[in-house]
CSV table of C-alpha atoms and ligand atoms in Angstrom, one decimal:
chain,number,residue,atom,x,y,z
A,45,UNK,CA,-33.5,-71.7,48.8
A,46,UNK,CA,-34.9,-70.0,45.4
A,47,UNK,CA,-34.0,-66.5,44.6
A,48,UNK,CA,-36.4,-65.1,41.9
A,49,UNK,CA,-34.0,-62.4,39.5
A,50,UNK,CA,-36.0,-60.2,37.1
A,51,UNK,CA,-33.7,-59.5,34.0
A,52,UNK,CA,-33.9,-56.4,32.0
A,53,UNK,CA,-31.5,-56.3,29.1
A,54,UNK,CA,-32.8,-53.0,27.8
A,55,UNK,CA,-30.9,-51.5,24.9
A,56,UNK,CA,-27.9,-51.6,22.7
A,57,UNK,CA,-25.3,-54.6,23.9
A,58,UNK,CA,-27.8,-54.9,27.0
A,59,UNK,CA,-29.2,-58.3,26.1
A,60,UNK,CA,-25.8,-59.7,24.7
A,61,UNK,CA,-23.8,-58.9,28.0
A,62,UNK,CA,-26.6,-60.3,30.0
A,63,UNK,CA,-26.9,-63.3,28.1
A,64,UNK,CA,-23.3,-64.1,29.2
A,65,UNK,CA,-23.7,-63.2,33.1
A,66,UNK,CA,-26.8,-65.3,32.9
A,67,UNK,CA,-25.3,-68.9,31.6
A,68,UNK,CA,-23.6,-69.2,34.5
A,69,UNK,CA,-26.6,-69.1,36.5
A,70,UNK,CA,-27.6,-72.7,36.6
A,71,UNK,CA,-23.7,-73.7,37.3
A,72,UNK,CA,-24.0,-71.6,41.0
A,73,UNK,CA,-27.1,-73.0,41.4
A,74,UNK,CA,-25.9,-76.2,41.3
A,75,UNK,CA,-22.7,-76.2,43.4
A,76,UNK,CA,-25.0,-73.6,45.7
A,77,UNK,CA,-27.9,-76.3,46.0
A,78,UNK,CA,-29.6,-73.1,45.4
A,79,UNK,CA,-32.7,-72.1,42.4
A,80,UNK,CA,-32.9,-69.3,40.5
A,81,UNK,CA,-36.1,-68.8,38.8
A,82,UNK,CA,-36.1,-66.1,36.1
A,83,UNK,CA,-38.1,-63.2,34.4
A,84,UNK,CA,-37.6,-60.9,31.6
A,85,UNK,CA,-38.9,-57.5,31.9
A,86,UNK,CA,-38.8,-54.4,29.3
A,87,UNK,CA,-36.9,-51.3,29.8
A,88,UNK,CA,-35.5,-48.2,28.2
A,89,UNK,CA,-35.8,-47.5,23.9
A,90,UNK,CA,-36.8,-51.1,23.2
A,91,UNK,CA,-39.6,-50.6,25.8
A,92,UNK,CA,-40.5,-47.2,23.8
A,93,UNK,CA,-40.9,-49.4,21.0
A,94,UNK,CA,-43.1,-52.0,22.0
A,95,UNK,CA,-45.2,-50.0,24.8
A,96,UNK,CA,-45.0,-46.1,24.3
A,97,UNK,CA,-43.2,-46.3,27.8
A,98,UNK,CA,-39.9,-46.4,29.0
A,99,UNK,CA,-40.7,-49.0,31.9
A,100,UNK,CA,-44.1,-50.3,31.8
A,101,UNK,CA,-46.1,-51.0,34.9
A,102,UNK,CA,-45.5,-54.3,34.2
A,103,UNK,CA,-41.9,-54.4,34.3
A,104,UNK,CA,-42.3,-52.5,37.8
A,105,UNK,CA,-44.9,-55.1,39.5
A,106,UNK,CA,-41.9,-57.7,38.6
A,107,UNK,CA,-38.7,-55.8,40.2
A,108,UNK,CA,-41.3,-55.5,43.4
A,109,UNK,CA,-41.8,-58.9,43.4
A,110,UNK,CA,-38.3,-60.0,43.0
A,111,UNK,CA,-34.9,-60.9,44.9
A,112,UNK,CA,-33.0,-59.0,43.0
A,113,UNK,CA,-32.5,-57.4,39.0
A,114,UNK,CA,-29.9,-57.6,36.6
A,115,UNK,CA,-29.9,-54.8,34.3
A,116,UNK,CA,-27.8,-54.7,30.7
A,117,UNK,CA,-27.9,-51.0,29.4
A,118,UNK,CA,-30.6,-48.3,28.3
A,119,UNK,CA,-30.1,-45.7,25.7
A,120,UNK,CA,-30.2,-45.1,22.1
A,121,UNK,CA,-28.9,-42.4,20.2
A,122,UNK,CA,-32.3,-41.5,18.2
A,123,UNK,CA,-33.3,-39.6,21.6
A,124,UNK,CA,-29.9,-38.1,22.2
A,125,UNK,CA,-30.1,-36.6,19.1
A,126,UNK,CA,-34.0,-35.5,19.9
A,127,UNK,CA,-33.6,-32.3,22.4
A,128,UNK,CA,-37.3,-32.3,22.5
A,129,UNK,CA,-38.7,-36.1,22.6
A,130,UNK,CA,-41.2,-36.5,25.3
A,131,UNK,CA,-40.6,-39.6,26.3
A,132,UNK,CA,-36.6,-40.4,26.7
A,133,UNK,CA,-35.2,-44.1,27.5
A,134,UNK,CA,-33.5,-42.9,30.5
A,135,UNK,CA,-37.1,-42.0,32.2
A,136,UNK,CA,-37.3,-45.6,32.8
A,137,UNK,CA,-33.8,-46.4,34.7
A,138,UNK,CA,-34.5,-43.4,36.5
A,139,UNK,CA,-38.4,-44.6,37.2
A,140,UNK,CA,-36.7,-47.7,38.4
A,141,UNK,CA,-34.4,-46.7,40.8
A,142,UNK,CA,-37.2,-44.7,42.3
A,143,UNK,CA,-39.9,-47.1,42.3
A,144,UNK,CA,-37.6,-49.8,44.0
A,145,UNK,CA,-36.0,-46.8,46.2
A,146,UNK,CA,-32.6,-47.8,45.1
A,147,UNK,CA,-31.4,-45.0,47.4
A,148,UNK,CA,-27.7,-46.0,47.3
A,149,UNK,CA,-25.7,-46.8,44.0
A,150,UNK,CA,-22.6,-48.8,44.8
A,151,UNK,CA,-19.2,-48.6,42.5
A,152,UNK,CA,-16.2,-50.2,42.9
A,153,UNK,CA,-13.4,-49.5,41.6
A,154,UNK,CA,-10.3,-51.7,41.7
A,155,UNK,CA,-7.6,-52.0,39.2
A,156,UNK,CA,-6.5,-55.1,37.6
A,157,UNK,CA,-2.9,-55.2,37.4
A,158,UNK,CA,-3.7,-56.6,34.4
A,159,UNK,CA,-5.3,-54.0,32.7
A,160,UNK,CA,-2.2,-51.2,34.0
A,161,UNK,CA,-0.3,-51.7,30.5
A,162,UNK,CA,-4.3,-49.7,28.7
A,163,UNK,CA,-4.7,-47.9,31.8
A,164,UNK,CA,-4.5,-43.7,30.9
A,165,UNK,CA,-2.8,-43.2,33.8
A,166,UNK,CA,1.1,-44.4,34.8
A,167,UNK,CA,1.9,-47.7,36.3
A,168,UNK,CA,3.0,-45.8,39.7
A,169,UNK,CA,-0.3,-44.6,39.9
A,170,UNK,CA,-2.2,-48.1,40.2
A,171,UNK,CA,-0.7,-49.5,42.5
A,172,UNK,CA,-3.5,-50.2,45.5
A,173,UNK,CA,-6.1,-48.3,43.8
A,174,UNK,CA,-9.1,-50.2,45.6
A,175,UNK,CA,-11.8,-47.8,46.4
A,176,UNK,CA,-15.8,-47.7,46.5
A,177,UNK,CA,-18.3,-44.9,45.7
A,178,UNK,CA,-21.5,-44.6,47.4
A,179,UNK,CA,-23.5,-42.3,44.8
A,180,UNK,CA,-27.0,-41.5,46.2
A,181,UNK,CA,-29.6,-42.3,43.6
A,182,UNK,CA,-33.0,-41.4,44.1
A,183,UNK,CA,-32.5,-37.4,44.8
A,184,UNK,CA,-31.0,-34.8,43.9
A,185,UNK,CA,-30.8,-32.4,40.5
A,186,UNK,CA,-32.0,-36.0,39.0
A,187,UNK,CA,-35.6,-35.8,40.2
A,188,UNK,CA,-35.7,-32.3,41.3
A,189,UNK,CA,-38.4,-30.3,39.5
A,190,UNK,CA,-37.7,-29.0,36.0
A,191,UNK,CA,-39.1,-26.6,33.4
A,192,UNK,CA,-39.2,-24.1,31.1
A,193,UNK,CA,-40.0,-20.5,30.9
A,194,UNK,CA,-43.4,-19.7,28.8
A,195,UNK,CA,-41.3,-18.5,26.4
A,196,UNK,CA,-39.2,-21.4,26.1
A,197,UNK,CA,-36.0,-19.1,26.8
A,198,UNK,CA,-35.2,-20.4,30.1
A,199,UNK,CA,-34.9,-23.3,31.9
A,200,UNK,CA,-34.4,-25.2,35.8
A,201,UNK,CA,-33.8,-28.0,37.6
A,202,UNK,CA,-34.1,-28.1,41.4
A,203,UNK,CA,-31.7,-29.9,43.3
A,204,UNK,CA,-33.2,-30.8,46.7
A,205,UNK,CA,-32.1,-33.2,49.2
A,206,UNK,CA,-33.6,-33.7,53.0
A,207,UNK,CA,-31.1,-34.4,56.0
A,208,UNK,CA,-33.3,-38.4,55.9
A,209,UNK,CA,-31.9,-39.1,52.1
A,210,UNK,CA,-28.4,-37.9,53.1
A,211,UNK,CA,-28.4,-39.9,56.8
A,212,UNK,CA,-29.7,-43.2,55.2
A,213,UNK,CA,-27.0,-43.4,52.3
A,214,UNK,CA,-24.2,-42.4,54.9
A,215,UNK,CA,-24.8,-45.0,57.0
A,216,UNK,CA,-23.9,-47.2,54.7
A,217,UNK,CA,-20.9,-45.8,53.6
A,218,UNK,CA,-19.6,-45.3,57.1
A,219,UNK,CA,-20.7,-48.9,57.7
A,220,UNK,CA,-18.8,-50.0,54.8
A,221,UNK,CA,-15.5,-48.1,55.4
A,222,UNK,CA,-15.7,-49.7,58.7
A,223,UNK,CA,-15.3,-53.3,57.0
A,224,UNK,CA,-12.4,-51.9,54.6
A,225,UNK,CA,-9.2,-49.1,55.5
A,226,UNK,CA,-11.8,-47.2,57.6
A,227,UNK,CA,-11.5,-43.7,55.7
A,228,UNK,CA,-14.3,-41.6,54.6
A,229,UNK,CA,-14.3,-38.9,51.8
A,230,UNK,CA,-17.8,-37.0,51.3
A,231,UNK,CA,-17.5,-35.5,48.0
A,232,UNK,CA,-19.3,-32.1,47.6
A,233,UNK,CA,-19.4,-28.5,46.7
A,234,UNK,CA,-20.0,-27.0,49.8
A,235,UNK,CA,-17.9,-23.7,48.9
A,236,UNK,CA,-21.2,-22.9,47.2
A,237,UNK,CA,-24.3,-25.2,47.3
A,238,UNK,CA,-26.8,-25.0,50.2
A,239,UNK,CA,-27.8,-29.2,49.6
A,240,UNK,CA,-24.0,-29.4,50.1
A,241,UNK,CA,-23.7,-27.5,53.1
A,242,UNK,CA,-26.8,-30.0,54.2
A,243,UNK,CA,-24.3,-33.0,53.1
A,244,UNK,CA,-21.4,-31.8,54.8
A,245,UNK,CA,-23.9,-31.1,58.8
A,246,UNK,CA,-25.7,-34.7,58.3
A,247,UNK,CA,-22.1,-36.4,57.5
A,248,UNK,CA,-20.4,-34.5,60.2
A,249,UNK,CA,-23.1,-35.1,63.1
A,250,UNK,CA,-23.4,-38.7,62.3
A,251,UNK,CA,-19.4,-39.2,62.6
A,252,UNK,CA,-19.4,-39.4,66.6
A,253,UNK,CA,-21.5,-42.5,66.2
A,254,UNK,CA,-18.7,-43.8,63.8
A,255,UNK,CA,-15.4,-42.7,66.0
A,256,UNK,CA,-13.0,-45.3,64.3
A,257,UNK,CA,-13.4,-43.8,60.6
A,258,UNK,CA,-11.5,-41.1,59.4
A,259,UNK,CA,-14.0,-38.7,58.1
A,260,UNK,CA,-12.7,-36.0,55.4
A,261,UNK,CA,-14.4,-33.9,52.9
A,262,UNK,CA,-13.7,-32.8,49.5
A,263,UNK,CA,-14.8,-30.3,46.7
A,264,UNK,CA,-15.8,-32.2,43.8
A,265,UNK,CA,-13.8,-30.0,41.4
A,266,UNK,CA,-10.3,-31.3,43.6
A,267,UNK,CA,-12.1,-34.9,43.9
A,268,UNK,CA,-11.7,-35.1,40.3
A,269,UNK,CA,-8.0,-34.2,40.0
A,270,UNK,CA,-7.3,-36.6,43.0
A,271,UNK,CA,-8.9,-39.5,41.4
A,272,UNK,CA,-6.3,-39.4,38.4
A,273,UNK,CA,-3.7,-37.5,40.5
A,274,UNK,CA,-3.6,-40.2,43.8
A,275,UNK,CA,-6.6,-43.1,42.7
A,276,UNK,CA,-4.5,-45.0,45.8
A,277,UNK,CA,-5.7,-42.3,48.6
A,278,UNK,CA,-9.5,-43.0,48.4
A,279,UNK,CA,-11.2,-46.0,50.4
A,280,UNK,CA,-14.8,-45.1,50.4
A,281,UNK,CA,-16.4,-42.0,48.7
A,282,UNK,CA,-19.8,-40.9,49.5
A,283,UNK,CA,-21.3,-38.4,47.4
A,284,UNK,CA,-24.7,-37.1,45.6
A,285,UNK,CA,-26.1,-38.0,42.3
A,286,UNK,CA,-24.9,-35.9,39.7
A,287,UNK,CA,-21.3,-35.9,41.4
A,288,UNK,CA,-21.3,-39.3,41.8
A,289,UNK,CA,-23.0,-40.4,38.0
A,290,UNK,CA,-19.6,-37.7,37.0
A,291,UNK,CA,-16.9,-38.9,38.8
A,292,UNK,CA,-17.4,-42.9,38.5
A,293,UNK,CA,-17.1,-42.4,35.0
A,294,UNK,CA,-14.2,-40.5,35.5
A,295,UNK,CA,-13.0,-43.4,38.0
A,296,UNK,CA,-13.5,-46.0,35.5
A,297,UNK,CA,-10.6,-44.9,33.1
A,298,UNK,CA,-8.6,-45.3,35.7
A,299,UNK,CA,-9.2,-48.9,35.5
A,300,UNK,CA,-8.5,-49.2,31.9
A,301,UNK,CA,-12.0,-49.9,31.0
A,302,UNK,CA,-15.4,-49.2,31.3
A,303,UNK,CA,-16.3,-52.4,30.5
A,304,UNK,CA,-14.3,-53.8,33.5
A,305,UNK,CA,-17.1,-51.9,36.2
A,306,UNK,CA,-20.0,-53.5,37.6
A,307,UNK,CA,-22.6,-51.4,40.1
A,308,UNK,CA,-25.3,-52.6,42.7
A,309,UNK,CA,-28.2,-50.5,44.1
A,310,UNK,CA,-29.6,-51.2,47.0
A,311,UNK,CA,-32.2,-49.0,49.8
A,312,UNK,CA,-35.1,-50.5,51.6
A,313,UNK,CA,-34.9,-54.3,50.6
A,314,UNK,CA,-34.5,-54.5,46.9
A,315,UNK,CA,-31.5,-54.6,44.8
A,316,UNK,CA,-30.4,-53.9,41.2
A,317,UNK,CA,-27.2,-54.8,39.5
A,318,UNK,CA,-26.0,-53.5,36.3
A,319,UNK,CA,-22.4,-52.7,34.8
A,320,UNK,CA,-22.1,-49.1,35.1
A,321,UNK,CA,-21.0,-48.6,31.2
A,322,UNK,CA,-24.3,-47.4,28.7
A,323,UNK,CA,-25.8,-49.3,25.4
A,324,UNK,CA,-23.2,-48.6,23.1
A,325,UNK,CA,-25.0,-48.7,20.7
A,326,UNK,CA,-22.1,-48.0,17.8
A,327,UNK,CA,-21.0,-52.2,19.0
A,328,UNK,CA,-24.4,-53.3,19.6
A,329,UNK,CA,-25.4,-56.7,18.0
A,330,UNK,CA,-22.0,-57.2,16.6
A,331,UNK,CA,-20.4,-59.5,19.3
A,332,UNK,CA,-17.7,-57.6,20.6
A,333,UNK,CA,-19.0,-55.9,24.0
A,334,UNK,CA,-17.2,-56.6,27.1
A,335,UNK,CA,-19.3,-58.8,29.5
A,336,UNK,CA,-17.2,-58.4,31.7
A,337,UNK,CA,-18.8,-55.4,33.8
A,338,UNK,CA,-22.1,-57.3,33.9
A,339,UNK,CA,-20.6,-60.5,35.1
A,340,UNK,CA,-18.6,-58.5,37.9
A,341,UNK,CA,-22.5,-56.9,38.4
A,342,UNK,CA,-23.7,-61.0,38.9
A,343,UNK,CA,-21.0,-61.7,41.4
A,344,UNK,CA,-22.2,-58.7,43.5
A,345,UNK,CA,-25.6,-60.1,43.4
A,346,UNK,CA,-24.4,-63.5,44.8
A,347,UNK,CA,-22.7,-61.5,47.6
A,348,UNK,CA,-26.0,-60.2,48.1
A,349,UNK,CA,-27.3,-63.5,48.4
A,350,UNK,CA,-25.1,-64.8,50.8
A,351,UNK,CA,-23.4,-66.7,48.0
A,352,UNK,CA,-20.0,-65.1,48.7
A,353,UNK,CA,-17.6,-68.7,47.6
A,354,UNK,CA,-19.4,-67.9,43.6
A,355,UNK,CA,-19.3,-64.6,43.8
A,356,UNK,CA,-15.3,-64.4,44.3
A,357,UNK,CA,-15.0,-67.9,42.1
A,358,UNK,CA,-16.7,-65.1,39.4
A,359,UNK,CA,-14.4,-62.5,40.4
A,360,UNK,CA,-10.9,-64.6,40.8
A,361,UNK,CA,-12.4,-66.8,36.9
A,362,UNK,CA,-12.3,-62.8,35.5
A,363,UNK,CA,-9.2,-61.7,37.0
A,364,UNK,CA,-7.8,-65.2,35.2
A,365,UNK,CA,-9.4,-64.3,32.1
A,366,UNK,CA,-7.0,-61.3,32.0
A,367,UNK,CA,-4.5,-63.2,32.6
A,368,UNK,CA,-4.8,-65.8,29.9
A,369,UNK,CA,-5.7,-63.0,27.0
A,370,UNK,CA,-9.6,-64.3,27.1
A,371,UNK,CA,-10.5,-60.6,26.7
A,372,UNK,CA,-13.1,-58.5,24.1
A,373,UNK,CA,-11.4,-55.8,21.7
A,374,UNK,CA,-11.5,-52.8,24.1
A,375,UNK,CA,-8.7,-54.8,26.1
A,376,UNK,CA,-7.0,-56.2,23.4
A,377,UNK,CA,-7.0,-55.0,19.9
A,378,UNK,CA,-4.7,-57.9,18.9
A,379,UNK,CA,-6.7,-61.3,18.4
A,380,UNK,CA,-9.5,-60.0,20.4
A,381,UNK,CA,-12.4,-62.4,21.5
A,382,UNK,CA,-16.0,-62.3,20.9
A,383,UNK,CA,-18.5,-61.3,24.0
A,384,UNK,CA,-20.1,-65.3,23.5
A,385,UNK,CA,-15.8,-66.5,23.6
A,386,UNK,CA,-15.8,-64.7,26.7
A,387,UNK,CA,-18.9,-66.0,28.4
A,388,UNK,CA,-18.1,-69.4,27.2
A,389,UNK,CA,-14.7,-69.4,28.8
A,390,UNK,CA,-16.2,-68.1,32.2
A,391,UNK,CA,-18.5,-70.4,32.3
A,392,UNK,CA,-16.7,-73.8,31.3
A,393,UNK,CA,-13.9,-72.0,34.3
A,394,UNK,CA,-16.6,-72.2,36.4
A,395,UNK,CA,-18.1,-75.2,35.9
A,396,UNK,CA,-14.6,-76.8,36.7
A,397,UNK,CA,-13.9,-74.8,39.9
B,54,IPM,C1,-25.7,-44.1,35.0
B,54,IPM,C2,-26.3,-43.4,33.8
B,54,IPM,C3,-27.7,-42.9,34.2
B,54,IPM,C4,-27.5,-41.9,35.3
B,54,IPM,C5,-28.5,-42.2,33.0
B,54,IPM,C6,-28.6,-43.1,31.8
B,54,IPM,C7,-29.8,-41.7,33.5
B,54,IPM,O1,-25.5,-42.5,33.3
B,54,IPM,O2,-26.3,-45.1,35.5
B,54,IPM,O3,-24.8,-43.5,35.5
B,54,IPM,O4,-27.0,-40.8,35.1
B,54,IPM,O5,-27.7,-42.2,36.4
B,55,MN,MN1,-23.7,-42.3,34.3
């Protein structure tokens, strides 16, 4: 069996944390019996640089014709500082997502017992925190229209979604929440937006269909006081884009660490993986980025491929690493280890499993 994987490492500690998820390619594809063949593909500022364009057509034809994508991080601070630049690095993740029709953008988000002693939040609070996000991805305020008055003065973005985008992305969540603690929380603002209102009617017919998961619904505003107030309560949340892109940022403090979460989007047949943290571009190039989120992102992709035995060897090797101090310098300030340290140790763990 080969599985072609199209690797972007985009921007900032992108290629670096890639690099590491990507030694320990050849190890699963031995103990699989299985071939990997790989591509690189350009993305986001570095893409900018060489092209004019934030994904090239190029980079596009190659996701299309792939298994799956692992994707580092896109971003630099040159256009955040640019209110007016044209062309933005974040044009191309969002171009990507569409042209793949990566409808569904899936977070976990587990806690490391671990990781409790940096966590924000207290120790009572962690226990059996274990909970998925299903953040839509391809709609939404994201890719609604947008402009600006004549006079510059004023400006919009539409948020539209269609009963289709909302059904397709809840069937997976349902689907999943049947496979975990079988509870359901759609996350919206229905007090006050009509697409939520929309949410709330396509969740609520499809729930006959699902009779064995306990469906409830939440404001966002309260959704993000119960993610730090009771993390524990929530199995599976479904929600849209903006809410979701807010409050899985929000959810990853409770884990300690950014650089502890990985992400995979899926729809229609393709997939992406990519840790859910940005470019960091303040630690780029220096050798001290956590690869940790975008080895967690290759272990989803194994599970993807049917290669469940590496994908939890990946996860139980990380969960070790914890353990034994093998950690970058936003876990540990003491004695930290370098991003290459880290990768090294995974792999040689892996190797020997
Ligand atoms: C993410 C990122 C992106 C998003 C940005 C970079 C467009 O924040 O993957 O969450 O908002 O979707
Ligand atoms: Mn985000």
């Amino acid at each position: 069996m080969t599985f072609k994987i199209v690797v972007l490492p985009g921007d900032g500690i992108g290629p670096e944390v890639t690099k590491q998820a990507l030694k320990l390619l050849p190890v699963i594809a031995e103990k699989e019996n299985v071939e990997f063949v790989l591509e690189e593909g350009l993305i986001g500022a570095t893409a900018i640089d060489q092209t004019g364009n934030p994904l090239p057509d190029d980079t596009i034809e190659k996701c299309l014709g792939s298994d799956a994508v692992l994707l580092g991080a896109v971003g630099h601070p040159k256009y955040d500082l640019d209110p007016t630049a044209k062309v933005r690095p974040e044009q191309g993740l969002l171009k990507i997502r569409k042209s793949l029709g990566l409808f569904a953008n899936i977070r976990p988000v587990k806690t490391f017992p671990e990781l409790d002693p940096i966590s924000p939040l207290k120790d009572h609070l962690l226990k059996g925190v274990d909970f998925i996000v299903y953040r839509e991805l391809t709609g939404g305020i994201y890719f609604g229209e947008k402009g600006r008055s004549e006079d510059g003065t004023e400006a919009w973005d539409h948020c539209n979604y269609s009963a289709g985008e909302i059904e397709r992305i809840a069937r997976m969540a349902f689907e999943t929440a049947g496979q975990r603690r079988k509870k359901l929380t759609l996350v919206d603002k229905a007090n006050v937006l009509e697409t939520s209102r929309l949410w709330r009617e396509t969740v609520q017919n499809l729930a006959p269909e699902y009779p064995d998961i306990d469906l409830d619904f939440m404001f966002v505003d309260n959704a993000a006081m119960q993610i730090i107030l009771q993390p524990s309560f929530f199995d599976v949340i479904l929600t849209e884009n903006m809410f979701g892109d807010i409050i899985t940022d929000e959810a990853s403090v409770i884990v300690g660490s950014i650089g502890m979460l990985p992400s995979a989007s899926v729809g229609d047949g393709k997939a992406l993986f990519e840790p859910i943290h940005g470019s960091a571009p303040q630690i780029a190039g220096k050798d001290i980025a956590n690869p940790f989120a975008t080895i967690l992102s290759l272990a989803m992709m194994m599970d993807h491929f049917g290669l469940v035995n590496s994908a939890e060897n990946i996860r139980r090797i990380v969960t070790d690493a914890l353990g034994a101090g093998i950690v970058t310098g936003d876990i540990k300030e003491q004695e930290p280890k370098g991003t290459t340290e880290v990768g090294d140790w995974v792999y040689e763990q892996l190797k020997s499993f």
